[in-house]
Amino acid sequence: MLAVGAAVVFGLAWILHITETSTNIFFGTTSLMLLGLTVLALHLAGLGAGWTPQRRRRR
């Protein structure tokens, strides 16, 4: 799910860069790319993958 979020952020940054839309300094293309890289790094680290540790049950 984080990879999809990163793709959306990268796509938005790309569209803003291509159209040369002037935005606020906080919402610029560089900050969006850094946010996308952060989300992608979290995805690659395994955060949000839905993994849960297996619990051993005694019978």
XYZ file of C-alpha atoms in Angstrom, residues 24-58:
35
model
C 3.927 27.148 -2.080
C 7.525 26.397 -1.077
C 6.388 23.605 1.289
C 4.341 21.971 -1.464
C 7.048 22.170 -4.127
C 8.222 19.384 -6.392
C 11.384 18.756 -4.371
C 9.478 18.253 -1.126
C 7.032 15.937 -2.888
C 9.904 13.881 -4.307
C 11.503 13.646 -0.870
C 8.169 12.577 0.594
C 7.823 9.959 -2.130
C 11.323 8.651 -1.427
C 10.519 8.433 2.272
C 7.326 6.484 1.633
C 9.158 4.209 -0.815
C 11.909 3.571 1.750
C 9.295 2.672 4.361
C 7.725 0.260 1.874
C 11.074 -1.366 1.120
C 11.779 -1.646 4.847
C 8.628 -3.726 5.209
C 6.480 -1.247 7.074
C 2.817 -1.584 6.200
C 3.229 -4.991 4.582
C 0.654 -6.567 6.869
C 3.159 -9.046 8.278
C 2.407 -10.365 11.749
C 4.605 -12.744 13.731
C 3.357 -16.297 14.011
C 2.318 -17.297 17.515
C 3.149 -20.761 18.661
C 0.186 -22.595 20.079
C 0.528 -25.469 22.443
